[in-house]
Short mmCIF file of C-alpha atoms (C1' of nucleotides) in Angstrom, two decimals:
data_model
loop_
_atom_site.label_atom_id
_atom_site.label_comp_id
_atom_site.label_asym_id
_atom_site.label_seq_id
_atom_site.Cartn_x
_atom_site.Cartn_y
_atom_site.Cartn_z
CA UNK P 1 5.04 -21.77 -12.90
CA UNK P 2 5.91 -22.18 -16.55
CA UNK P 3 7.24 -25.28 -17.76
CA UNK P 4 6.13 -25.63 -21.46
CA UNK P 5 9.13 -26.06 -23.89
CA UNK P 6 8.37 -22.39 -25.29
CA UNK P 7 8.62 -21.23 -21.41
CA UNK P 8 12.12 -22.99 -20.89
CA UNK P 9 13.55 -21.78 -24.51
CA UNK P 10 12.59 -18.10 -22.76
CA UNK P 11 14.26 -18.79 -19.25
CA UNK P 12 17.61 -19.85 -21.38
CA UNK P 13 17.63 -17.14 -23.30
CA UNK P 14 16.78 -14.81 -21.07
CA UNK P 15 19.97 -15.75 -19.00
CA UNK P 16 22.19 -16.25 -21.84
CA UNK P 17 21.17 -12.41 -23.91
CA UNK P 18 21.99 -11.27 -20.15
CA UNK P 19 25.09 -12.51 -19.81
CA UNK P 20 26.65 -12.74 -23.24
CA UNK P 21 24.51 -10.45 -25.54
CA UNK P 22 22.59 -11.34 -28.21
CA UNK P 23 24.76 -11.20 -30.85
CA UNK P 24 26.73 -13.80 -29.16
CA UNK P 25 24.27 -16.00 -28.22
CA UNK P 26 23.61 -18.59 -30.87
CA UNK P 27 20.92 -20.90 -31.15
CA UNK P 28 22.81 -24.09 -30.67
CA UNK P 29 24.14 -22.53 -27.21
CA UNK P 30 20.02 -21.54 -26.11
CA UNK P 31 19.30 -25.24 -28.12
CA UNK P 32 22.37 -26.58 -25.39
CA UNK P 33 20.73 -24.90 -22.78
CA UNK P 34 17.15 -26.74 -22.75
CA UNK P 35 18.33 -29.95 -24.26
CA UNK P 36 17.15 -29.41 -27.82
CA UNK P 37 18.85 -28.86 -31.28
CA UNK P 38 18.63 -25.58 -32.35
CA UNK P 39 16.42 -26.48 -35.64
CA UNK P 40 14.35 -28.16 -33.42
CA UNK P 41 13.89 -24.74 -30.95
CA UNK P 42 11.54 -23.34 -34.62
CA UNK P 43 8.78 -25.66 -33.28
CA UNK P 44 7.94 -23.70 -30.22
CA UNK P 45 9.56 -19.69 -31.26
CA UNK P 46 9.38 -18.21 -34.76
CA UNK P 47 12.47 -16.38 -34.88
CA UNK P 48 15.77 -15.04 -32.72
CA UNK P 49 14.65 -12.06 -32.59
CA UNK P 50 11.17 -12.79 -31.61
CA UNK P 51 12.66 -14.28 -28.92
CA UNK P 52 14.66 -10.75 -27.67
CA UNK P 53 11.42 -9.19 -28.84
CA UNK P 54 9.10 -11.11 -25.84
CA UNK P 55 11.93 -10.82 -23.21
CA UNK P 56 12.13 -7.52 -23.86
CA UNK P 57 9.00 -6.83 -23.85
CA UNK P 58 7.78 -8.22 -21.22
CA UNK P 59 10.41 -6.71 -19.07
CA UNK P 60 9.63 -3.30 -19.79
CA UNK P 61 6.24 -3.85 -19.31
CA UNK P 62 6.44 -5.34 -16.12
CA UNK P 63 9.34 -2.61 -15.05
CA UNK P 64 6.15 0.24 -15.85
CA UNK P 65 3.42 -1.39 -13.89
CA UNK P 66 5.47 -1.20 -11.18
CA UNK P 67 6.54 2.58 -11.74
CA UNK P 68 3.67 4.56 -12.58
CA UNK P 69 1.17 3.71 -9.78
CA UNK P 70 4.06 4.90 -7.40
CA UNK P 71 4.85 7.84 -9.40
CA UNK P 72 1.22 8.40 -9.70
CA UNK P 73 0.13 8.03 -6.01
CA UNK P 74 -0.72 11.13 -4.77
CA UNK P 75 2.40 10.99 -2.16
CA UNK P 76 4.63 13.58 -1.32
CA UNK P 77 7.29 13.34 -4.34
CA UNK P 78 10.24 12.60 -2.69
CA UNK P 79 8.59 9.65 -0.95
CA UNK P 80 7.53 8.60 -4.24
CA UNK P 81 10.97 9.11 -5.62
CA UNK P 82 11.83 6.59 -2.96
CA UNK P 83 9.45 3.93 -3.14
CA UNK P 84 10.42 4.10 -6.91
CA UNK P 85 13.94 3.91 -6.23
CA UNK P 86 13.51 0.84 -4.09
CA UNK P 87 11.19 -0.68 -6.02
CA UNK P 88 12.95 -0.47 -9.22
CA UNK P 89 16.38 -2.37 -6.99
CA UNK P 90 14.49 -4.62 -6.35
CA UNK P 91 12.62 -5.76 -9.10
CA UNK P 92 16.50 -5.91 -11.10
CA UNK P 93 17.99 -7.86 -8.08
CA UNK P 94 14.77 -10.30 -8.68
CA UNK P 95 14.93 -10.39 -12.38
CA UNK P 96 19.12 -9.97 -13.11
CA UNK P 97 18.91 -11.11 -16.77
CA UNK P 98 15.37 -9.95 -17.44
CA UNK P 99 16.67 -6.49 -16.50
CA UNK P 100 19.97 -6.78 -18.13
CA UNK P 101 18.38 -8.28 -21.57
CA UNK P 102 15.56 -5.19 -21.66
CA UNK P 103 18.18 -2.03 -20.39
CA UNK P 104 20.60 -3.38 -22.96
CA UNK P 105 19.83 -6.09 -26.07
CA UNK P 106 16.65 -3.66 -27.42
CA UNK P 107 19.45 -2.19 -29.23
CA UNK P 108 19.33 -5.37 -31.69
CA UNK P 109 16.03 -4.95 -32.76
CA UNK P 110 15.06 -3.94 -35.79
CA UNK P 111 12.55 -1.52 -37.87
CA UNK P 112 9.11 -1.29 -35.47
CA UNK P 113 9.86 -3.42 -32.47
CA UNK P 114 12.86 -1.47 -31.74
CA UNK P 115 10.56 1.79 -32.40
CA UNK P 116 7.74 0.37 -30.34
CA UNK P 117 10.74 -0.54 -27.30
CA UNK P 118 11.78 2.70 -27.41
CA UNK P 119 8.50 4.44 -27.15
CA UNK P 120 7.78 2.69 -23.96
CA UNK P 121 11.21 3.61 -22.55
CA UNK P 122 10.21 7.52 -22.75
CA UNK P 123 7.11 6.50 -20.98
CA UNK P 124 9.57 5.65 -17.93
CA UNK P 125 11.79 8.48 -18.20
CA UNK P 126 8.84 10.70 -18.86
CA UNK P 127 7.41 9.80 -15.53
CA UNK P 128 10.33 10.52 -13.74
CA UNK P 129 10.50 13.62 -15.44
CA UNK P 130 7.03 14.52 -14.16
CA UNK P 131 7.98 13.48 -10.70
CA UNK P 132 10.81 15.38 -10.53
CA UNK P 133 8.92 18.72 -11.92
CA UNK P 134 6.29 17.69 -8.99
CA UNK P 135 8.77 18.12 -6.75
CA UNK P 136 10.34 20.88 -7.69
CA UNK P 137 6.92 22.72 -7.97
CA UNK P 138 6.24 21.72 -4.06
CA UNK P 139 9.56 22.80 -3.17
CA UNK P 140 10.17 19.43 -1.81
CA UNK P 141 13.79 19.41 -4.64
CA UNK P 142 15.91 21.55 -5.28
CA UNK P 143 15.28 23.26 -8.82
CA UNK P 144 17.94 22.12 -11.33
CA UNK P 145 19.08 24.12 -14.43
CA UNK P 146 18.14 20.62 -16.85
CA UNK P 147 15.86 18.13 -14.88
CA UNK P 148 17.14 15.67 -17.96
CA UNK P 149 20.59 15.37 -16.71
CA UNK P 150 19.45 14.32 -13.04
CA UNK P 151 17.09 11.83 -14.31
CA UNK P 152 19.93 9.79 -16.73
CA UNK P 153 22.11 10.08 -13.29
CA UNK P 154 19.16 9.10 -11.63
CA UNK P 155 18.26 5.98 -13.90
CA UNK P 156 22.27 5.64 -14.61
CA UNK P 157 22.35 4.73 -11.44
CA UNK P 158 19.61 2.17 -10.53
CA UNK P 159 20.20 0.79 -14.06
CA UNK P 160 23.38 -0.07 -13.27
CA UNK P 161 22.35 -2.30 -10.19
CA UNK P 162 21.87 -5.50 -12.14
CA UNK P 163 25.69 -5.49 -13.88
CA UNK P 164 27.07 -5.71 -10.40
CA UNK P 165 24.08 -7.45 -8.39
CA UNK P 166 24.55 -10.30 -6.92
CA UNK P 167 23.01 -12.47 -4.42
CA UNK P 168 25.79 -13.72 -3.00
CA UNK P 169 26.87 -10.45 -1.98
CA UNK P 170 26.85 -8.41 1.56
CA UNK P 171 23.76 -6.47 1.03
CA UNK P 172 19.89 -7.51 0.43
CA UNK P 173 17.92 -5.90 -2.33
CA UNK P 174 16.67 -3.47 0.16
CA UNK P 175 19.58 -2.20 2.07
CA UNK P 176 20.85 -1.42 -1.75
CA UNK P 177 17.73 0.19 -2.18
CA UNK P 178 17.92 2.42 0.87
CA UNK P 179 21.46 3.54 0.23
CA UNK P 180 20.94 4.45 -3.52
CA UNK P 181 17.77 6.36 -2.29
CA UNK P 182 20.29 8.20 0.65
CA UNK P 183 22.21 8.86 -2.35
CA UNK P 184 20.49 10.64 -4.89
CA UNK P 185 18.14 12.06 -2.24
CA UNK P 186 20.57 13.04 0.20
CA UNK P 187 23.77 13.25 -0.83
CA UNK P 188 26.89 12.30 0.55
CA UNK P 189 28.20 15.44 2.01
CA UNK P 190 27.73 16.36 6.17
CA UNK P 191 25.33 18.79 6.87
CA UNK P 192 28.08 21.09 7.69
CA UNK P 193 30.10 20.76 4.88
CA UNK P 194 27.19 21.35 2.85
CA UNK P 195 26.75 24.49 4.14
CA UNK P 196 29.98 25.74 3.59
CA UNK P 197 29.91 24.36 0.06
CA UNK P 198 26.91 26.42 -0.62
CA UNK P 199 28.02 29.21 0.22
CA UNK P 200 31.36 28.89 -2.30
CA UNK P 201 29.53 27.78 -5.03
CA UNK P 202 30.61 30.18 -7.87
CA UNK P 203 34.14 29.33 -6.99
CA UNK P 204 33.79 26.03 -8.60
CA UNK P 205 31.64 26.98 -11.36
CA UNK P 206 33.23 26.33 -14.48
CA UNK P 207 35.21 28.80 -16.55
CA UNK P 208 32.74 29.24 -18.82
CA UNK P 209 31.35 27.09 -22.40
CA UNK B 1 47.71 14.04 -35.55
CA UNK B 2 47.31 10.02 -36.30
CA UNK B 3 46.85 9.18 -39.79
CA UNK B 4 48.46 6.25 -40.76
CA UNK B 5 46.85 3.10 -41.93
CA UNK B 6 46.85 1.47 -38.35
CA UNK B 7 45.76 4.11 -36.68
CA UNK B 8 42.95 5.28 -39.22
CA UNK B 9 42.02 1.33 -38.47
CA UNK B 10 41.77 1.88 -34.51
CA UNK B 11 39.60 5.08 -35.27
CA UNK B 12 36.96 3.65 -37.40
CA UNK B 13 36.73 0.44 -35.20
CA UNK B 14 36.52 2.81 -31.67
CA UNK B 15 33.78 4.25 -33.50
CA UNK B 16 31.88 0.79 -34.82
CA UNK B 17 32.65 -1.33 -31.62
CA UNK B 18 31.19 1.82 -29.85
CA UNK B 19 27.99 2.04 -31.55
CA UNK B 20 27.02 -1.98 -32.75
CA UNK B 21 29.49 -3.52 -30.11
CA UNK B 22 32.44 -5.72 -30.86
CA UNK B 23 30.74 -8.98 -31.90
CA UNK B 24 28.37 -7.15 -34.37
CA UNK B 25 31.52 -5.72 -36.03
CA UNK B 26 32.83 -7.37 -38.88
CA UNK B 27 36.13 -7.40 -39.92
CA UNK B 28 34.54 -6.19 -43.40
CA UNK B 29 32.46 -3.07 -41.60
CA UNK B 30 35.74 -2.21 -40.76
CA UNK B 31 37.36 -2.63 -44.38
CA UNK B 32 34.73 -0.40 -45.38
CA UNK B 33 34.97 2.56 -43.24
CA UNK B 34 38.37 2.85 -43.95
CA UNK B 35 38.35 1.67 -47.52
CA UNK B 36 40.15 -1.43 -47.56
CA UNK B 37 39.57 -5.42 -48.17
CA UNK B 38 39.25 -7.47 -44.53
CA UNK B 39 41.75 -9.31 -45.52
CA UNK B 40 43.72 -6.42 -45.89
CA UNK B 41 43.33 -5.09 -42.88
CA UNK B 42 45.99 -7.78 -41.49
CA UNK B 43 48.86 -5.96 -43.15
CA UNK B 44 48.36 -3.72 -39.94
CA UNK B 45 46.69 -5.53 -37.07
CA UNK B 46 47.36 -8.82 -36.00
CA UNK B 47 43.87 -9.74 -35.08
CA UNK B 48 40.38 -8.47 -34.25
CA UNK B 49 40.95 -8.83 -30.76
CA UNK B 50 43.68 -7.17 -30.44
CA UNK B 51 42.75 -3.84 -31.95
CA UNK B 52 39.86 -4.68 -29.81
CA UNK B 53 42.39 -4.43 -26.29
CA UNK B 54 44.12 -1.42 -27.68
CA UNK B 55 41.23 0.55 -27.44
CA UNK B 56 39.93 -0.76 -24.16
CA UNK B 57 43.51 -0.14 -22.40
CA UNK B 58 44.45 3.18 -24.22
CA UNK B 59 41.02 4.18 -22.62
CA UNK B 60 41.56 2.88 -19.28
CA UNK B 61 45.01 4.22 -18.53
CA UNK B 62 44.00 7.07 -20.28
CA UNK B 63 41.35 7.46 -17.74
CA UNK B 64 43.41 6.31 -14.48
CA UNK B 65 45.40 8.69 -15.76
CA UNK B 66 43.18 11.78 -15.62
CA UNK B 67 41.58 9.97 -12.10
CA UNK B 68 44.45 9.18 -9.49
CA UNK B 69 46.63 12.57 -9.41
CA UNK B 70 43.30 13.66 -8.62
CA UNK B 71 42.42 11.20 -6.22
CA UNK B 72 45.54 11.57 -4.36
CA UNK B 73 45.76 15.67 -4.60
CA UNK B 74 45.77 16.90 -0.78
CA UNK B 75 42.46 18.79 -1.48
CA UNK B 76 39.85 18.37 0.80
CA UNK B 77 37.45 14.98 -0.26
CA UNK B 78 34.46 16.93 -1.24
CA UNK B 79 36.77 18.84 -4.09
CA UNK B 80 38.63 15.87 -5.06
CA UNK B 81 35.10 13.83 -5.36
CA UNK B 82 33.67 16.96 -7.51
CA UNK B 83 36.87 17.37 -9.68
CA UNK B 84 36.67 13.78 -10.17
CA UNK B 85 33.44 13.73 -11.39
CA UNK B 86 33.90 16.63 -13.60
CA UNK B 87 37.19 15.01 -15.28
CA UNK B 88 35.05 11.78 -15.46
CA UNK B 89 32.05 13.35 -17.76
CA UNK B 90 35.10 15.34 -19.56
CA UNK B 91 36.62 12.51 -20.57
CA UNK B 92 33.92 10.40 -21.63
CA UNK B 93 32.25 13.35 -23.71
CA UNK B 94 35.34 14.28 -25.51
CA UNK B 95 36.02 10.61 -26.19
CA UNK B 96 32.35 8.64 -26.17
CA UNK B 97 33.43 6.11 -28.47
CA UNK B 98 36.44 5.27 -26.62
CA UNK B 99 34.64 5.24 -23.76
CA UNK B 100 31.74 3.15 -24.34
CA UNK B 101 34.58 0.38 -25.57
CA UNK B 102 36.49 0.46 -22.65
CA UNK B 103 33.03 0.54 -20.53
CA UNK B 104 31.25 -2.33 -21.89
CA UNK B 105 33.00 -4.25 -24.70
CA UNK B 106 36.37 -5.64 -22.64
CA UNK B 107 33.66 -8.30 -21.43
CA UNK B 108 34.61 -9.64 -25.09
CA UNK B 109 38.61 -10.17 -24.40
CA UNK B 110 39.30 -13.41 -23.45
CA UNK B 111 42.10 -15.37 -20.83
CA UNK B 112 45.02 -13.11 -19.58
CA UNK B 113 44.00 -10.06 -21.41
CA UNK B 114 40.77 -9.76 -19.79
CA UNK B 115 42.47 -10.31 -16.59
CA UNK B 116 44.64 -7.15 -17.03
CA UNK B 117 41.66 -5.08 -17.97
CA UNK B 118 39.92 -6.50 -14.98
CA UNK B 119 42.75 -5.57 -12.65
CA UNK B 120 42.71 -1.90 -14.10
CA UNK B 121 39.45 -1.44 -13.85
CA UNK B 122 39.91 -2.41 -9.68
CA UNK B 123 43.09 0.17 -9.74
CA UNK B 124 39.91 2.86 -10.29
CA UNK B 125 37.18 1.51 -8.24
CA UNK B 126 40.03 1.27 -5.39
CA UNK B 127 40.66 4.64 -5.59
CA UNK B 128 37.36 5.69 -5.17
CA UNK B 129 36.60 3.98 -2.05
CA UNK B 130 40.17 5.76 -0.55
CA UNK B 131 38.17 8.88 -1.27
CA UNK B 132 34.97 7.83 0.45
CA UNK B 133 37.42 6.46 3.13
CA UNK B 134 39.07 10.29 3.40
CA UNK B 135 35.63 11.98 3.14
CA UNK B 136 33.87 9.91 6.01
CA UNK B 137 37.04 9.87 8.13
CA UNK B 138 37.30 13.80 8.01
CA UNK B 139 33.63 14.73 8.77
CA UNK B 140 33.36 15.79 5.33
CA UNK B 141 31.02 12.63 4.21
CA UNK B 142 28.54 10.86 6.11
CA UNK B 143 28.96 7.28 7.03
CA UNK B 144 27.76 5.12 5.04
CA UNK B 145 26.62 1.29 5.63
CA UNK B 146 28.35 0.04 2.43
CA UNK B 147 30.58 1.78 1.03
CA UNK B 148 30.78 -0.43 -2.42
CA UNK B 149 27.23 0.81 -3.25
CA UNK B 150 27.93 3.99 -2.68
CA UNK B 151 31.13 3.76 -5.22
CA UNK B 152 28.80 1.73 -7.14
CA UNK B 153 26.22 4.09 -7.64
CA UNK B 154 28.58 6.79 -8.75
CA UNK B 155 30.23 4.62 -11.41
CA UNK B 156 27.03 4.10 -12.60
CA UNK B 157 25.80 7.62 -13.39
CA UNK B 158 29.15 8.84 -14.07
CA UNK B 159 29.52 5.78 -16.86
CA UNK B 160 26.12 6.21 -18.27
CA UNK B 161 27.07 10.15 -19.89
CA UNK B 162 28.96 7.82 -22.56
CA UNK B 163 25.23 6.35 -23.30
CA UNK B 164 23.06 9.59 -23.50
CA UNK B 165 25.70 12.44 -24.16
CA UNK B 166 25.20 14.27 -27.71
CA UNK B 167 27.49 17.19 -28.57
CA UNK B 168 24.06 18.63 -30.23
CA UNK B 169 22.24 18.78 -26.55
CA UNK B 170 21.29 21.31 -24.68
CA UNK B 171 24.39 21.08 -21.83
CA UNK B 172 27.95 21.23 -22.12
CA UNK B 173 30.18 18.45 -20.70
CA UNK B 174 31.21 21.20 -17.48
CA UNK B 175 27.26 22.02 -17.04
CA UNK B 176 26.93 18.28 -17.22
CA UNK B 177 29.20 17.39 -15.11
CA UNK B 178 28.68 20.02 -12.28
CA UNK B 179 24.95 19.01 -12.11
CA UNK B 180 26.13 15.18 -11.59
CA UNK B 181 28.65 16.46 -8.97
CA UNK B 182 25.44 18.44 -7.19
CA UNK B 183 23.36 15.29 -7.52
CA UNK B 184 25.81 12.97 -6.02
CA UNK B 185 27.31 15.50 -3.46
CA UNK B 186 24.97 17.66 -2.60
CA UNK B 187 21.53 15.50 -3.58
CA UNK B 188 17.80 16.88 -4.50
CA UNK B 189 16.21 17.48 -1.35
CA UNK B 190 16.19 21.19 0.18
CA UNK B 191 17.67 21.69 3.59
CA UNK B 192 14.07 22.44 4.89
CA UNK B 193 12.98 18.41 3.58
CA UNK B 194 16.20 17.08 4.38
CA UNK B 195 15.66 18.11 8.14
CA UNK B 196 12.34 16.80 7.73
CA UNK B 197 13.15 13.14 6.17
CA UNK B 198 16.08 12.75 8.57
CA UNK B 199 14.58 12.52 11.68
CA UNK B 200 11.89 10.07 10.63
CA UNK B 201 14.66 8.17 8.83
CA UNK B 202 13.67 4.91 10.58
CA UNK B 203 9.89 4.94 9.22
CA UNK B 204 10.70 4.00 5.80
CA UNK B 205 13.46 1.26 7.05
CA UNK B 206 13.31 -1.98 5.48
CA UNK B 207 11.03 -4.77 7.16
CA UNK B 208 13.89 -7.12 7.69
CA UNK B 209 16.01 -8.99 5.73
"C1'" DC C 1 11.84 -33.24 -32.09
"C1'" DC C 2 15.60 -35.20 -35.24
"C1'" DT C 3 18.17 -35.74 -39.75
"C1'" DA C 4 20.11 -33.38 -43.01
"C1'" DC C 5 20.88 -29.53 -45.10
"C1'" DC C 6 20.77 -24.41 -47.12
"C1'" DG C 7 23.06 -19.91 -48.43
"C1'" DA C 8 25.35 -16.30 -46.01
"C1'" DT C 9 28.82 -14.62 -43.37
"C1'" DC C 10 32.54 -14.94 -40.11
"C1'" DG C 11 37.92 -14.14 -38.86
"C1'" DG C 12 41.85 -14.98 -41.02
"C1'" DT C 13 45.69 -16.53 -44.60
"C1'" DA C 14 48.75 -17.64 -48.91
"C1'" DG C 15 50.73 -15.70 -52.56
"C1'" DG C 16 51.73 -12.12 -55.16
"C1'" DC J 1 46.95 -3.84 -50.62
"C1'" DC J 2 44.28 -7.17 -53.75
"C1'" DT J 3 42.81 -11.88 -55.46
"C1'" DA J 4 41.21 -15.82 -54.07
"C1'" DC J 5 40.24 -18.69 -50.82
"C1'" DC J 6 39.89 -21.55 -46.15
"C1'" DG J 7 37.16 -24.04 -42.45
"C1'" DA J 8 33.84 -22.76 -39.06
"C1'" DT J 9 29.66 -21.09 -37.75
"C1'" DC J 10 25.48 -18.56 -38.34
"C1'" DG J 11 19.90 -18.40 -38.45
"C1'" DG J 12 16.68 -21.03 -40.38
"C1'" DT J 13 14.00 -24.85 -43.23
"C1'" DA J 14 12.13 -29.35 -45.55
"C1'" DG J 15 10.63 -33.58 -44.62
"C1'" DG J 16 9.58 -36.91 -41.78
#
DNA sequence: CCTACCGATCGGTAGG
DNA sequence: CCTACCGATCGGTAGG
């Protein structure tokens, strides 16, 4: 339950990076926010970007311990795909600004943070990458000619969740989870028509590069 | 061919908007990359947030345009869906700066002009749920629970190519684009899992809600 | 945590 | 298209 000043300057900022962007965000408006001027915010934070720094942080880290013990588990891998599909919904839909702050304002840091940030962003992607080779390997996916493409669609996907979340709307954290995980696991076309796709495949293929 | 002043201008801020964002552009980045003052510049925009709406609407209608002829073609849903798709990660890999204005930065307009973008951007999402509407009402797509996600998800890994898409990578926009159509049509599990998974579809149902 | 302030930079303009 | 400048706002600090 964090309540310290340092604690509230975070929560504000955290909501306000989400939902202007940091550049926008000044520190009278996060000063505003918790009742403070903004010179007075330098007794509890040492800088802006420190600020984006610990959100960010913090974010990504908590986004990982959640993904790599279910990529890790020794499930099947589409089940795992699953759970981490799921999971990752629902941790945005709990933590909208978090998530929009870490999967978008890293871009504004500078020299080694932003190095460090982005370092532990190709330890998500890698796991995906593994899980999707895992699959593959079983024969539980289909093999793709670049398993890079399908995890940005993948991640393009689940990342977008928290622009368009909201609580308000028709469908809980989970049904969205379910449906993304219908998506990119099943597809959208009949098991009929899929057959007869299949079949015609080359006649869609493009012309050539 | 453009290559007047103005248009040299729109160029060079596509670009910078694209890659720092519009409120980490200065007037003077701008100056520089085309080799004028700021002040300068004024002699052929009216304002910083104007050029700012030129690029975002050139870059919508130029995409509604590509999208609704092929939205409302008489082709089956499946090929319209694919051919949409395709167009989609055409468009935004010949034109990633445009794009990635038009995607993200409109937030940034203000009153009636970000109520025009706003009402564009519906013009495309509307179209894609007639298309789910055709594919589900001809057999050719399953029913889904909510059709926004569905729509939603798409969007997402269709509008995420403008984030990750290098000329220099390994795929072509057409071998990128017919792997995202196989993802979100066809999905990654094989028949043979597919069978399996969909008859113990209510085992990994949500708890409740 | 406030008062009072710093130098830097912002979008934009007058006048030529 | 430049010179010269405007008022506003920025992140941050000294001193209490």
């Amino acid at each position: 339950m964090p309540s310290g000043s340092a604690d509230r300057i975070l929560e504000a900022a955290t909501r306000l990076f989400g939902e202007r962007g940091y550049p926008s965000t000044s520190m009278r408006d996060i000063g505003d926010a918790v009742g403070l001027l903004a010179g007075s915010l330098y007794s509890h934070i040492s800088s802006k970007e420190a600020v984006l720094l610990q959100i960010v942080e913090t974010g990504l880290d908590r986004y990982l311990g959640m993904l790599l013990p279910i990529v890790e588990s020794d499930a099947p891998a589409d089940v795992r795909l699953r759970r981490a599909v799921t999971a990752h919904v629902e941790l945005v839909t709990n933590r909208v600004g978090e998530s929009l702050v870490a999967l978008h304002q890293w871009k504004f840091l500078s020299g080694e943070h932003r190095e460090r940030i982005e370092a532990k962003r190709h330890v998500a992607s890698d796991a995906f990458r593994r899980l999707l080779d895992d699959g593959i390997e079983s024969g539980t996916f289909n093999a793709v000619p670049d398993r890079d493409i399908v995890i940005a669609g993948i991640l393009g996907t689940l990342n977008s969740v928290a622009e368009w979340y909201s609580p308000k709307g028709r469908a809980t954290p989970q049904e969205i989870g379910e449906q993304l995980a219908d998506l990119l696991l099943g597809g959208l076309l009949t098991p009929a028509r899929r057959r007869a796709r299949t079949t015609k495949r080359t006649d869609v293929a493009p012309a050539g590069r």
